[in-house]
Amino acid sequence: MTTEDPLPIHAQELRRGTAVVAVLALLDEPRYGYALLEELAAAGVEVEGNTLYPLLRRLEKQGLLTSEWNTEESRPRKFYALTDQGRGALGALAAEWRSIRSSLDRLLRKATS
């Protein structure tokens, strides 16, 4: 039997499952990766760069995002934006999130009352 606290692992799994919805929700306008990291952190959504950048590439490969390099500034930045398919996915995932949240709220009210 291990004496390691499993709570951090479970909390990380929970956060990992919300990263896609959070990223899609922020890409209502084009943003570059570091700005996404900052906005996610400001919103209380902890995502590390080594999680975000592969996620952005995967979402782009799935057709949910497009990317474009902006080289007009002193530092080139890759900006990401939702595609129409990405907007549709965000709507569907938001509805799924609301349903899951509602179900879990009911279960948690029973368990903690």
A tleap script that builds the chain and sets N, CA, C and O, in Angstrom:
source leaprc.protein.ff14SB
mol = sequence {
  NMET THR THR GLU ASP PRO LEU PRO ILE HIE
  ALA GLN GLU LEU ARG ARG GLY THR ALA VAL
  VAL ALA VAL LEU ALA LEU LEU ASP GLU PRO
  ARG TYR GLY TYR ALA LEU LEU GLU GLU LEU
  ALA ALA ALA GLY VAL GLU VAL GLU GLY ASN
  THR LEU TYR PRO LEU LEU ARG ARG LEU GLU
  LYS GLN GLY LEU LEU THR SER GLU TRP ASN
  THR GLU GLU SER ARG PRO ARG LYS PHE TYR
  ALA LEU THR ASP GLN GLY ARG GLY ALA LEU
  GLY ALA LEU ALA ALA GLU TRP ARG SER ILE
  ARG SER SER LEU ASP ARG LEU LEU ARG LYS
  ALA THR CSER
}
set mol.1.N position { 0.839 -1.169 0.000 }
set mol.1.CA position { 0.000 0.000 0.000 }
set mol.1.C position { 0.891 1.242 0.000 }
set mol.1.O position { 1.878 1.294 0.734 }
set mol.2.N position { 0.554 2.234 -0.810 }
set mol.2.CA position { 1.341 3.459 -0.894 }
set mol.2.C position { 0.829 4.501 0.094 }
set mol.2.O position { -0.366 4.575 0.380 }
set mol.3.N position { 1.740 5.288 0.600 }
set mol.3.CA position { 1.349 6.348 1.529 }
set mol.3.C position { 1.282 7.700 0.828 }
set mol.3.O position { 1.006 8.719 1.462 }
set mol.4.N position { 1.533 7.712 -0.474 }
set mol.4.CA position { 1.488 8.947 -1.244 }
set mol.4.C position { 0.043 9.446 -1.343 }
set mol.4.O position { -0.883 8.667 -1.569 }
set mol.5.N position { -0.126 10.734 -1.173 }
set mol.5.CA position { -1.451 11.353 -1.239 }
set mol.5.C position { -1.946 11.338 -2.687 }
set mol.5.O position { -1.317 11.954 -3.547 }
set mol.6.N position { -3.058 10.649 -2.980 }
set mol.6.CA position { -3.547 10.566 -4.356 }
set mol.6.C position { -4.305 11.823 -4.811 }
set mol.6.O position { -4.573 11.974 -6.002 }
set mol.7.N position { -4.650 12.714 -3.894 }
set mol.7.CA position { -5.453 13.883 -4.249 }
set mol.7.C position { -4.821 14.752 -5.344 }
set mol.7.O position { -5.530 15.136 -6.274 }
set mol.8.N position { -3.534 15.078 -5.281 }
set mol.8.CA position { -2.957 15.891 -6.354 }
set mol.8.C position { -3.074 15.242 -7.735 }
set mol.8.O position { -3.274 15.935 -8.732 }
set mol.9.N position { -2.953 13.943 -7.793 }
set mol.9.CA position { -3.061 13.229 -9.071 }
set mol.9.C position { -4.488 13.343 -9.609 }
set mol.9.O position { -4.687 13.598 -10.797 }
set mol.10.N position { -5.470 13.155 -8.746 }
set mol.10.CA position { -6.865 13.244 -9.173 }
set mol.10.C position { -7.220 14.676 -9.571 }
set mol.10.O position { -7.947 14.891 -10.541 }
set mol.11.N position { -6.714 15.638 -8.834 }
set mol.11.CA position { -6.973 17.045 -9.171 }
set mol.11.C position { -6.366 17.382 -10.529 }
set mol.11.O position { -6.979 18.101 -11.318 }
set mol.12.N position { -5.176 16.874 -10.806 }
set mol.12.CA position { -4.531 17.109 -12.095 }
set mol.12.C position { -5.349 16.486 -13.229 }
set mol.12.O position { -5.504 17.100 -14.285 }
set mol.13.N position { -5.866 15.295 -13.027 }
set mol.13.CA position { -6.694 14.643 -14.039 }
set mol.13.C position { -7.951 15.455 -14.318 }
set mol.13.O position { -8.378 15.584 -15.465 }
set mol.14.N position { -8.536 15.996 -13.261 }
set mol.14.CA position { -9.733 16.824 -13.419 }
set mol.14.C position { -9.414 18.067 -14.242 }
set mol.14.O position { -10.159 18.412 -15.160 }
set mol.15.N position { -8.304 18.745 -13.917 }
set mol.15.CA position { -7.910 19.951 -14.660 }
set mol.15.C position { -7.592 19.622 -16.111 }
set mol.15.O position { -7.951 20.376 -17.015 }
set mol.16.N position { -6.924 18.506 -16.334 }
set mol.16.CA position { -6.547 18.122 -17.692 }
set mol.16.C position { -7.794 17.974 -18.570 }
set mol.16.O position { -7.774 18.315 -19.753 }
set mol.17.N position { -8.860 17.472 -17.988 }
set mol.17.CA position { -10.096 17.284 -18.738 }
set mol.17.C position { -10.803 18.579 -19.107 }
set mol.17.O position { -11.661 18.589 -19.989 }
set mol.18.N position { -10.450 19.667 -18.440 }
set mol.18.CA position { -11.100 20.945 -18.730 }
set mol.18.C position { -10.271 21.835 -19.647 }
set mol.18.O position { -10.764 22.866 -20.104 }
set mol.19.N position { -9.037 21.464 -19.923 }
set mol.19.CA position { -8.136 22.320 -20.692 }
set mol.19.C position { -8.665 22.610 -22.098 }
set mol.19.O position { -8.564 23.745 -22.564 }
set mol.20.N position { -9.221 21.622 -22.775 }
set mol.20.CA position { -9.714 21.831 -24.139 }
set mol.20.C position { -10.820 22.879 -24.150 }
set mol.20.O position { -10.792 23.800 -24.966 }
set mol.21.N position { -11.781 22.747 -23.262 }
set mol.21.CA position { -12.899 23.703 -23.210 }
set mol.21.C position { -12.374 25.095 -22.890 }
set mol.21.O position { -12.791 26.072 -23.511 }
set mol.22.N position { -11.468 25.194 -21.934 }
set mol.22.CA position { -10.930 26.496 -21.542 }
set mol.22.C position { -10.186 27.164 -22.690 }
set mol.22.O position { -10.355 28.360 -22.929 }
set mol.23.N position { -9.369 26.406 -23.397 }
set mol.23.CA position { -8.603 26.960 -24.519 }
set mol.23.C position { -9.545 27.399 -25.639 }
set mol.23.O position { -9.405 28.503 -26.166 }
set mol.24.N position { -10.487 26.560 -26.003 }
set mol.24.CA position { -11.422 26.939 -27.059 }
set mol.24.C position { -12.210 28.188 -26.674 }
set mol.24.O position { -12.468 29.048 -27.516 }
set mol.25.N position { -12.593 28.285 -25.399 }
set mol.25.CA position { -13.371 29.444 -24.943 }
set mol.25.C position { -12.558 30.737 -25.056 }
set mol.25.O position { -13.124 31.798 -25.323 }
set mol.26.N position { -11.254 30.663 -24.859 }
set mol.26.CA position { -10.423 31.865 -24.949 }
set mol.26.C position { -10.099 32.278 -26.380 }
set mol.26.O position { -9.705 33.417 -26.630 }
set mol.27.N position { -10.265 31.361 -27.303 }
set mol.27.CA position { -9.887 31.668 -28.681 }
set mol.27.C position { -11.032 32.263 -29.494 }
set mol.27.O position { -11.127 32.036 -30.700 }
set mol.28.N position { -11.899 33.023 -28.833 }
set mol.28.CA position { -12.937 33.753 -29.556 }
set mol.28.C position { -12.304 34.833 -30.436 }
set mol.28.O position { -12.918 35.311 -31.390 }
set mol.29.N position { -11.081 35.203 -30.102 }
set mol.29.CA position { -10.274 36.073 -30.955 }
set mol.29.C position { -8.863 35.502 -30.967 }
set mol.29.O position { -8.468 34.818 -30.022 }
set mol.30.N position { -8.099 35.772 -32.017 }
set mol.30.CA position { -6.758 35.178 -32.116 }
set mol.30.C position { -5.872 35.560 -30.935 }
set mol.30.O position { -5.848 36.709 -30.495 }
set mol.31.N position { -5.147 34.562 -30.438 }
set mol.31.CA position { -4.213 34.762 -29.327 }
set mol.31.C position { -2.982 33.886 -29.561 }
set mol.31.O position { -3.054 32.850 -30.221 }
set mol.32.N position { -1.882 34.314 -29.020 }
set mol.32.CA position { -0.668 33.499 -29.109 }
set mol.32.C position { -0.514 32.685 -27.831 }
set mol.32.O position { -1.148 32.979 -26.818 }
set mol.33.N position { 0.323 31.669 -27.886 }
set mol.33.CA position { 0.416 30.690 -26.815 }
set mol.33.C position { 0.678 31.266 -25.442 }
set mol.33.O position { -0.013 30.915 -24.486 }
set mol.34.N position { 1.669 32.151 -25.320 }
set mol.34.CA position { 1.997 32.674 -23.997 }
set mol.34.C position { 0.846 33.496 -23.428 }
set mol.34.O position { 0.584 33.444 -22.227 }
set mol.35.N position { 0.163 34.250 -24.275 }
set mol.35.CA position { -1.003 35.019 -23.815 }
set mol.35.C position { -2.094 34.076 -23.318 }
set mol.35.O position { -2.778 34.377 -22.339 }
set mol.36.N position { -2.258 32.945 -23.985 }
set mol.36.CA position { -3.230 31.947 -23.519 }
set mol.36.C position { -2.853 31.434 -22.127 }
set mol.36.O position { -3.709 31.316 -21.250 }
set mol.37.N position { -1.576 31.132 -21.934 }
set mol.37.CA position { -1.120 30.662 -20.618 }
set mol.37.C position { -1.437 31.691 -19.535 }
set mol.37.O position { -1.913 31.336 -18.456 }
set mol.38.N position { -1.174 32.960 -19.823 }
set mol.38.CA position { -1.427 34.016 -18.844 }
set mol.38.C position { -2.915 34.159 -18.546 }
set mol.38.O position { -3.311 34.291 -17.388 }
set mol.39.N position { -3.743 34.132 -19.600 }
set mol.39.CA position { -5.188 34.292 -19.398 }
set mol.39.C position { -5.798 33.088 -18.680 }
set mol.39.O position { -6.695 33.244 -17.851 }
set mol.40.N position { -5.316 31.904 -18.997 }
set mol.40.CA position { -5.792 30.716 -18.290 }
set mol.40.C position { -5.442 30.813 -16.807 }
set mol.40.O position { -6.282 30.536 -15.950 }
set mol.41.N position { -4.207 31.206 -16.503 }
set mol.41.CA position { -3.776 31.337 -15.110 }
set mol.41.C position { -4.606 32.404 -14.393 }
set mol.41.O position { -5.013 32.205 -13.249 }
set mol.42.N position { -4.858 33.527 -15.054 }
set mol.42.CA position { -5.652 34.599 -14.452 }
set mol.42.C position { -7.078 34.140 -14.157 }
set mol.42.O position { -7.712 34.621 -13.218 }
set mol.43.N position { -7.572 33.211 -14.964 }
set mol.43.CA position { -8.925 32.684 -14.763 }
set mol.43.C position { -8.943 31.542 -13.750 }
set mol.43.O position { -10.006 31.009 -13.433 }
set mol.44.N position { -7.763 31.165 -13.239 }
set mol.44.CA position { -7.691 30.077 -12.266 }
set mol.44.C position { -7.612 28.699 -12.881 }
set mol.44.O position { -7.810 27.698 -12.193 }
set mol.45.N position { -7.322 28.636 -14.178 }
set mol.45.CA position { -7.186 27.355 -14.874 }
set mol.45.C position { -5.695 27.091 -15.046 }
set mol.45.O position { -5.033 27.724 -15.868 }
set mol.46.N position { -5.175 26.154 -14.264 }
set mol.46.CA position { -3.746 25.869 -14.280 }
set mol.46.C position { -3.395 24.929 -15.429 }
set mol.46.O position { -3.751 23.751 -15.420 }
set mol.47.N position { -2.691 25.476 -16.418 }
set mol.47.CA position { -2.211 24.685 -17.556 }
set mol.47.C position { -0.759 25.075 -17.765 }
set mol.47.O position { -0.432 26.261 -17.818 }
set mol.48.N position { 0.102 24.096 -17.883 }
set mol.48.CA position { 1.520 24.365 -18.119 }
set mol.48.C position { 1.804 24.400 -19.615 }
set mol.48.O position { 1.068 23.835 -20.424 }
set mol.49.N position { 2.887 25.076 -19.955 }
set mol.49.CA position { 3.273 25.178 -21.361 }
set mol.49.C position { 3.477 23.832 -22.021 }
set mol.49.O position { 3.125 23.650 -23.186 }
set mol.50.N position { 4.047 22.878 -21.280 }
set mol.50.CA position { 4.285 21.554 -21.869 }
set mol.50.C position { 2.988 20.770 -22.053 }
set mol.50.O position { 2.994 19.686 -22.636 }
set mol.51.N position { 1.893 21.309 -21.565 }
set mol.51.CA position { 0.563 20.741 -21.839 }
set mol.51.C position { -0.134 21.552 -22.923 }
set mol.51.O position { -0.756 20.988 -23.824 }
set mol.52.N position { -0.031 22.878 -22.835 }
set mol.52.CA position { -0.762 23.752 -23.757 }
set mol.52.C position { -0.310 23.607 -25.204 }
set mol.52.O position { -1.141 23.433 -26.095 }
set mol.53.N position { 1.001 23.675 -25.451 }
set mol.53.CA position { 1.464 23.706 -26.838 }
set mol.53.C position { 1.159 22.414 -27.604 }
set mol.53.O position { 0.747 22.494 -28.761 }
set mol.54.N position { 1.344 21.235 -27.014 }
set mol.54.CA position { 0.895 20.025 -27.726 }
set mol.54.C position { -0.625 20.003 -27.928 }
set mol.54.O position { -1.111 19.507 -28.945 }
set mol.55.N position { -1.373 20.541 -26.958 }
set mol.55.CA position { -2.824 20.606 -27.092 }
set mol.55.C position { -3.203 21.496 -28.268 }
set mol.55.O position { -4.078 21.136 -29.056 }
set mol.56.N position { -2.561 22.650 -28.397 }
set mol.56.CA position { -2.844 23.554 -29.523 }
set mol.56.C position { -2.548 22.864 -30.854 }
set mol.56.O position { -3.329 22.979 -31.799 }
set mol.57.N position { -1.435 22.154 -30.934 }
set mol.57.CA position { -1.101 21.443 -32.179 }
set mol.57.C position { -2.141 20.366 -32.490 }
set mol.57.O position { -2.537 20.187 -33.641 }
set mol.58.N position { -2.578 19.651 -31.446 }
set mol.58.CA position { -3.579 18.600 -31.652 }
set mol.58.C position { -4.913 19.196 -32.117 }
set mol.58.O position { -5.542 18.665 -33.032 }
set mol.59.N position { -5.339 20.281 -31.498 }
set mol.59.CA position { -6.600 20.923 -31.895 }
set mol.59.C position { -6.522 21.463 -33.317 }
set mol.59.O position { -7.506 21.432 -34.056 }
set mol.60.N position { -5.352 21.958 -33.693 }
set mol.60.CA position { -5.172 22.434 -35.068 }
set mol.60.C position { -5.240 21.266 -36.050 }
set mol.60.O position { -5.876 21.363 -37.099 }
set mol.61.N position { -4.586 20.176 -35.702 }
set mol.61.CA position { -4.601 18.984 -36.567 }
set mol.61.C position { -6.029 18.446 -36.735 }
set mol.61.O position { -6.382 17.908 -37.784 }
set mol.62.N position { -6.846 18.602 -35.678 }
set mol.62.CA position { -8.241 18.149 -35.723 }
set mol.62.C position { -9.147 19.125 -36.482 }
set mol.62.O position { -10.330 18.843 -36.677 }
set mol.63.N position { -8.614 20.247 -36.903 }
set mol.63.CA position { -9.399 21.219 -37.666 }
set mol.63.C position { -10.186 22.196 -36.806 }
set mol.63.O position { -11.023 22.933 -37.327 }
set mol.64.N position { -9.937 22.220 -35.493 }
set mol.64.CA position { -10.682 23.110 -34.596 }
set mol.64.C position { -10.040 24.487 -34.489 }
set mol.64.O position { -10.694 25.458 -34.109 }
set mol.65.N position { -8.745 24.564 -34.831 }
set mol.65.CA position { -8.001 25.821 -34.780 }
set mol.65.C position { -7.232 26.017 -36.075 }
set mol.65.O position { -6.941 25.070 -36.805 }
set mol.66.N position { -6.915 27.272 -36.335 }
set mol.66.CA position { -5.929 27.607 -37.354 }
set mol.66.C position { -4.818 28.362 -36.643 }
set mol.66.O position { -5.014 28.889 -35.548 }
set mol.67.N position { -3.668 28.408 -37.263 }
set mol.67.CA position { -2.574 29.186 -36.692 }
set mol.67.C position { -1.930 30.007 -37.792 }
set mol.67.O position { -1.959 29.650 -38.970 }
set mol.68.N position { -1.351 31.114 -37.371 }
set mol.68.CA position { -0.689 32.005 -38.320 }
set mol.68.C position { 0.437 32.730 -37.587 }
set mol.68.O position { 0.253 33.233 -36.479 }
set mol.69.N position { 1.594 32.773 -38.221 }
set mol.69.CA position { 2.721 33.490 -37.635 }
set mol.69.C position { 2.569 34.975 -37.896 }
set mol.69.O position { 2.274 35.388 -39.017 }
set mol.70.N position { 2.773 35.781 -36.860 }
set mol.70.CA position { 2.813 37.230 -36.988 }
set mol.70.C position { 4.273 37.626 -36.829 }
set mol.70.O position { 4.848 37.494 -35.749 }
set mol.71.N position { 4.861 38.110 -37.906 }
set mol.71.CA position { 6.268 38.494 -37.874 }
set mol.71.C position { 6.437 40.009 -37.950 }
set mol.71.O position { 7.548 40.504 -38.139 }
set mol.72.N position { 5.340 40.741 -37.804 }
set mol.72.CA position { 5.403 42.204 -37.907 }
set mol.72.C position { 5.998 42.835 -36.645 }
set mol.72.O position { 6.558 43.929 -36.711 }
set mol.73.N position { 5.885 42.169 -35.518 }
set mol.73.CA position { 6.440 42.701 -34.280 }
set mol.73.C position { 7.896 42.267 -34.146 }
set mol.73.O position { 8.388 41.476 -34.951 }
set mol.74.N position { 8.583 42.783 -33.131 }
set mol.74.CA position { 9.999 42.461 -32.962 }
set mol.74.C position { 10.219 40.970 -32.702 }
set mol.74.O position { 11.262 40.413 -33.044 }
set mol.75.N position { 9.216 40.337 -32.090 }
set mol.75.CA position { 9.323 38.911 -31.771 }
set mol.75.C position { 8.205 38.161 -32.516 }
set mol.75.O position { 7.025 38.423 -32.280 }
set mol.76.N position { 8.568 37.234 -33.409 }
set mol.76.CA position { 7.526 36.469 -34.113 }
set mol.76.C position { 6.680 35.656 -33.131 }
set mol.76.O position { 7.201 35.040 -32.201 }
set mol.77.N position { 5.374 35.669 -33.358 }
set mol.77.CA position { 4.456 34.924 -32.501 }
set mol.77.C position { 3.469 34.163 -33.357 }
set mol.77.O position { 3.007 34.641 -34.393 }
set mol.78.N position { 3.159 32.968 -32.897 }
set mol.78.CA position { 2.179 32.142 -33.589 }
set mol.78.C position { 0.827 32.370 -32.925 }
set mol.78.O position { 0.642 32.076 -31.744 }
set mol.79.N position { -0.114 32.899 -33.703 }
set mol.79.CA position { -1.454 33.174 -33.205 }
set mol.79.C position { -2.392 32.038 -33.596 }
set mol.79.O position { -2.315 31.493 -34.697 }
set mol.80.N position { -3.272 31.699 -32.672 }
set mol.80.CA position { -4.257 30.641 -32.884 }
set mol.80.C position { -5.646 31.248 -32.874 }
set mol.80.O position { -5.915 32.206 -32.149 }
set mol.81.N position { -6.530 30.677 -33.690 }
set mol.81.CA position { -7.913 31.145 -33.740 }
set mol.81.C position { -8.832 29.958 -34.007 }
set mol.81.O position { -8.428 28.962 -34.607 }
set mol.82.N position { -10.078 30.084 -33.549 }
set mol.82.CA position { -11.074 29.039 -33.796 }
set mol.82.C position { -11.471 29.003 -35.255 }
set mol.82.O position { -11.577 30.044 -35.905 }
set mol.83.N position { -11.686 27.827 -35.761 }
set mol.83.CA position { -12.322 27.659 -37.067 }
set mol.83.C position { -13.834 27.555 -36.824 }
set mol.83.O position { -14.279 27.525 -35.677 }
set mol.84.N position { -14.608 27.502 -37.887 }
set mol.84.CA position { -16.051 27.279 -37.722 }
set mol.84.C position { -16.305 25.949 -37.023 }
set mol.84.O position { -17.186 25.840 -36.170 }
set mol.85.N position { -15.528 24.952 -37.391 }
set mol.85.CA position { -15.646 23.641 -36.731 }
set mol.85.C position { -15.301 23.764 -35.252 }
set mol.85.O position { -15.931 23.119 -34.414 }
set mol.86.N position { -14.315 24.580 -34.927 }
set mol.86.CA position { -13.934 24.809 -33.543 }
set mol.86.C position { -15.033 25.498 -32.755 }
set mol.86.O position { -15.266 25.170 -31.591 }
set mol.87.N position { -15.717 26.460 -33.388 }
set mol.87.CA position { -16.846 27.132 -32.725 }
set mol.87.C position { -17.967 26.138 -32.429 }
set mol.87.O position { -18.581 26.172 -31.363 }
set mol.88.N position { -18.224 25.249 -33.395 }
set mol.88.CA position { -19.234 24.215 -33.184 }
set mol.88.C position { -18.843 23.267 -32.060 }
set mol.88.O position { -19.673 22.884 -31.237 }
set mol.89.N position { -17.567 22.896 -32.038 }
set mol.89.CA position { -17.080 22.005 -30.981 }
set mol.89.C position { -17.178 22.687 -29.623 }
set mol.89.O position { -17.552 22.052 -28.638 }
set mol.90.N position { -16.849 23.970 -29.562 }
set mol.90.CA position { -16.949 24.705 -28.303 }
set mol.90.C position { -18.388 24.714 -27.804 }
set mol.90.O position { -18.630 24.503 -26.616 }
set mol.91.N position { -19.347 24.956 -28.697 }
set mol.91.CA position { -20.753 24.939 -28.301 }
set mol.91.C position { -21.173 23.583 -27.758 }
set mol.91.O position { -21.850 23.497 -26.734 }
set mol.92.N position { -20.772 22.536 -28.443 }
set mol.92.CA position { -21.131 21.177 -28.008 }
set mol.92.C position { -20.448 20.817 -26.694 }
set mol.92.O position { -21.072 20.230 -25.809 }
set mol.93.N position { -19.172 21.166 -26.561 }
set mol.93.CA position { -18.455 20.857 -25.324 }
set mol.93.C position { -18.969 21.692 -24.151 }
set mol.93.O position { -18.997 21.221 -23.014 }
set mol.94.N position { -19.373 22.922 -24.428 }
set mol.94.CA position { -19.940 23.760 -23.361 }
set mol.94.C position { -21.244 23.148 -22.860 }
set mol.94.O position { -21.493 23.114 -21.655 }
set mol.95.N position { -22.070 22.668 -23.773 }
set mol.95.CA position { -23.321 22.017 -23.368 }
set mol.95.C position { -23.031 20.753 -22.561 }
set mol.95.O position { -23.689 20.486 -21.555 }
set mol.96.N position { -22.041 19.979 -23.009 }
set mol.96.CA position { -21.653 18.766 -22.283 }
set mol.96.C position { -21.123 19.125 -20.890 }
set mol.96.O position { -21.451 18.456 -19.911 }
set mol.97.N position { -20.309 20.173 -20.802 }
set mol.97.CA position { -19.770 20.627 -19.518 }
set mol.97.C position { -20.910 21.002 -18.570 }
set mol.97.O position { -20.905 20.607 -17.404 }
set mol.98.N position { -21.872 21.754 -19.064 }
set mol.98.CA position { -22.995 22.174 -18.216 }
set mol.98.C position { -23.780 20.969 -17.699 }
set mol.98.O position { -24.206 20.945 -16.544 }
set mol.99.N position { -23.965 19.983 -18.553 }
set mol.99.CA position { -24.684 18.775 -18.157 }
set mol.99.C position { -23.906 18.001 -17.085 }
set mol.99.O position { -24.477 17.574 -16.082 }
set mol.100.N position { -22.612 17.827 -17.306 }
set mol.100.CA position { -21.772 17.122 -16.334 }
set mol.100.C position { -21.741 17.889 -15.018 }
set mol.100.O position { -21.876 17.298 -13.947 }
set mol.101.N position { -21.565 19.197 -15.099 }
set mol.101.CA position { -21.515 20.024 -13.884 }
set mol.101.C position { -22.809 19.917 -13.095 }
set mol.101.O position { -22.790 19.812 -11.869 }
set mol.102.N position { -23.928 19.942 -13.798 }
set mol.102.CA position { -25.225 19.828 -13.139 }
set mol.102.C position { -25.361 18.473 -12.439 }
set mol.102.O position { -25.815 18.403 -11.297 }
set mol.103.N position { -24.974 17.424 -13.114 }
set mol.103.CA position { -25.045 16.079 -12.527 }
set mol.103.C position { -24.133 15.954 -11.311 }
set mol.103.O position { -24.535 15.414 -10.281 }
set mol.104.N position { -22.912 16.452 -11.432 }
set mol.104.CA position { -21.980 16.378 -10.307 }
set mol.104.C position { -22.440 17.247 -9.141 }
set mol.104.O position { -22.273 16.864 -7.983 }
set mol.105.N position { -23.015 18.411 -9.433 }
set mol.105.CA position { -23.544 19.259 -8.358 }
set mol.105.C position { -24.615 18.513 -7.566 }
set mol.105.O position { -24.641 18.577 -6.337 }
set mol.106.N position { -25.498 17.806 -8.272 }
set mol.106.CA position { -26.532 17.023 -7.580 }
set mol.106.C position { -25.908 15.944 -6.701 }
set mol.106.O position { -26.298 15.772 -5.546 }
set mol.107.N position { -24.940 15.220 -7.252 }
set mol.107.CA position { -24.277 14.162 -6.480 }
set mol.107.C position { -23.531 14.727 -5.275 }
set mol.107.O position { -23.572 14.153 -4.187 }
set mol.108.N position { -22.860 15.835 -5.473 }
set mol.108.CA position { -22.097 16.430 -4.376 }
set mol.108.C position { -23.011 16.999 -3.277 }
set mol.108.O position { -22.674 16.937 -2.095 }
set mol.109.N position { -24.135 17.537 -3.663 }
set mol.109.CA position { -25.083 18.032 -2.655 }
set mol.109.C position { -25.554 16.885 -1.770 }
set mol.109.O position { -25.651 17.026 -0.551 }
set mol.110.N position { -25.850 15.738 -2.404 }
set mol.110.CA position { -26.273 14.553 -1.638 }
set mol.110.C position { -25.147 14.060 -0.731 }
set mol.110.O position { -25.378 13.716 0.428 }
set mol.111.N position { -23.942 14.030 -1.262 }
set mol.111.CA position { -22.806 13.464 -0.525 }
set mol.111.C position { -22.346 14.364 0.624 }
set mol.111.O position { -21.792 13.869 1.606 }
set mol.112.N position { -22.565 15.663 0.518 }
set mol.112.CA position { -22.037 16.574 1.526 }
set mol.112.C position { -23.106 17.167 2.425 }
set mol.112.O position { -22.810 18.031 3.251 }
set mol.113.N position { -24.338 16.719 2.276 }
set mol.113.CA position { -25.391 17.286 3.151 }
set mol.113.C position { -25.726 16.359 4.301 }
set mol.113.O position { -26.584 16.680 5.123 }
savepdb mol mol.pdb
quit
